[in-house]
Amino acid sequence: QVFINDKKYACATCIKGHRSSACLHSTRSLFEIKRKGRPQTQCERCRERRKKDRSHVRCNCS
């Protein structure tokens, strides 16, 4: 993997071939490796409020 500013990057060929952790192709165009799972939909403030109040509310901050 290629690390740039503490973010993981890999080329498209290695991502498609499920080899993103072994990618060392720094001359090809690189794409950021996203985190596994569903993306977070709430901001940090609403997430903390949800944990504190134990209620799941929609985030309207943004």
CSV table of C-alpha atoms in Angstrom, one decimal:
chain,number,residue,atom,x,y,z
A,1,GLN,CA,0.0,0.0,0.0
A,2,VAL,CA,1.1,3.5,-0.6
A,3,PHE,CA,0.5,5.9,2.3
A,4,ILE,CA,-0.1,9.6,1.6
A,5,ASN,CA,-1.0,11.8,4.6
A,6,ASP,CA,-2.0,8.7,6.6
A,7,LYS,CA,-4.4,7.5,4.0
A,8,LYS,CA,-4.1,4.3,2.0
A,9,TYR,CA,-3.9,4.4,-1.8
A,10,ALA,CA,-3.7,1.6,-4.4
A,11,CYS,CA,-3.8,1.5,-8.2
A,12,ALA,CA,-7.1,0.4,-10.0
A,13,THR,CA,-5.6,-2.9,-11.1
A,14,CYS,CA,-4.6,-4.0,-7.6
A,15,ILE,CA,-8.0,-2.9,-6.2
A,16,LYS,CA,-9.9,-4.9,-8.9
A,17,GLY,CA,-7.7,-7.9,-8.2
A,18,HIS,CA,-8.2,-7.7,-4.5
A,19,ARG,CA,-4.5,-7.0,-4.0
A,20,SER,CA,-4.7,-3.4,-2.6
A,21,SER,CA,-2.7,-4.2,0.5
A,22,ALA,CA,0.2,-5.4,-1.6
A,23,CYS,CA,0.1,-2.6,-4.2
A,24,LEU,CA,3.5,-0.8,-4.7
A,25,HIS,CA,2.7,0.8,-8.0
A,26,SER,CA,3.5,4.5,-7.3
A,27,THR,CA,3.8,5.4,-11.0
A,28,ARG,CA,0.1,4.5,-11.8
A,29,SER,CA,-2.9,6.6,-10.9
A,30,LEU,CA,-3.8,5.9,-7.3
A,31,PHE,CA,-7.2,5.8,-5.6
A,32,GLU,CA,-7.9,6.1,-1.9
A,33,ILE,CA,-8.8,2.9,-0.2
A,34,LYS,CA,-12.1,3.4,1.6
A,35,ARG,CA,-12.9,1.9,5.0
A,36,LYS,CA,-14.9,-1.4,5.0
A,37,GLY,CA,-18.6,-1.4,5.8
A,38,ARG,CA,-21.3,1.2,5.4
A,39,PRO,CA,-20.2,4.9,5.5
A,40,GLN,CA,-21.1,7.0,8.5
A,41,THR,CA,-24.1,9.2,7.9
A,42,GLN,CA,-24.0,11.3,11.1
A,43,CYS,CA,-21.6,14.0,12.2
A,44,GLU,CA,-19.5,13.6,15.3
A,45,ARG,CA,-21.7,15.8,17.4
A,46,CYS,CA,-24.9,13.9,16.6
A,47,ARG,CA,-23.1,10.5,17.0
A,48,GLU,CA,-22.0,11.6,20.6
A,49,ARG,CA,-25.5,12.7,21.4
A,50,ARG,CA,-26.9,9.4,20.1
A,51,LYS,CA,-24.6,7.5,22.4
A,52,LYS,CA,-25.4,9.7,25.4
A,53,ASP,CA,-29.2,9.8,25.0
A,54,ARG,CA,-29.5,6.3,23.6
A,55,SER,CA,-31.8,7.5,20.8
A,56,HIS,CA,-31.2,7.3,17.1
A,57,VAL,CA,-32.1,10.6,15.4
A,58,ARG,CA,-31.4,11.9,11.9
A,59,CYS,CA,-28.5,14.3,11.6
A,60,ASN,CA,-29.6,17.7,10.3
A,61,CYS,CA,-26.4,19.6,11.0
A,62,SER,CA,-25.1,19.7,7.4
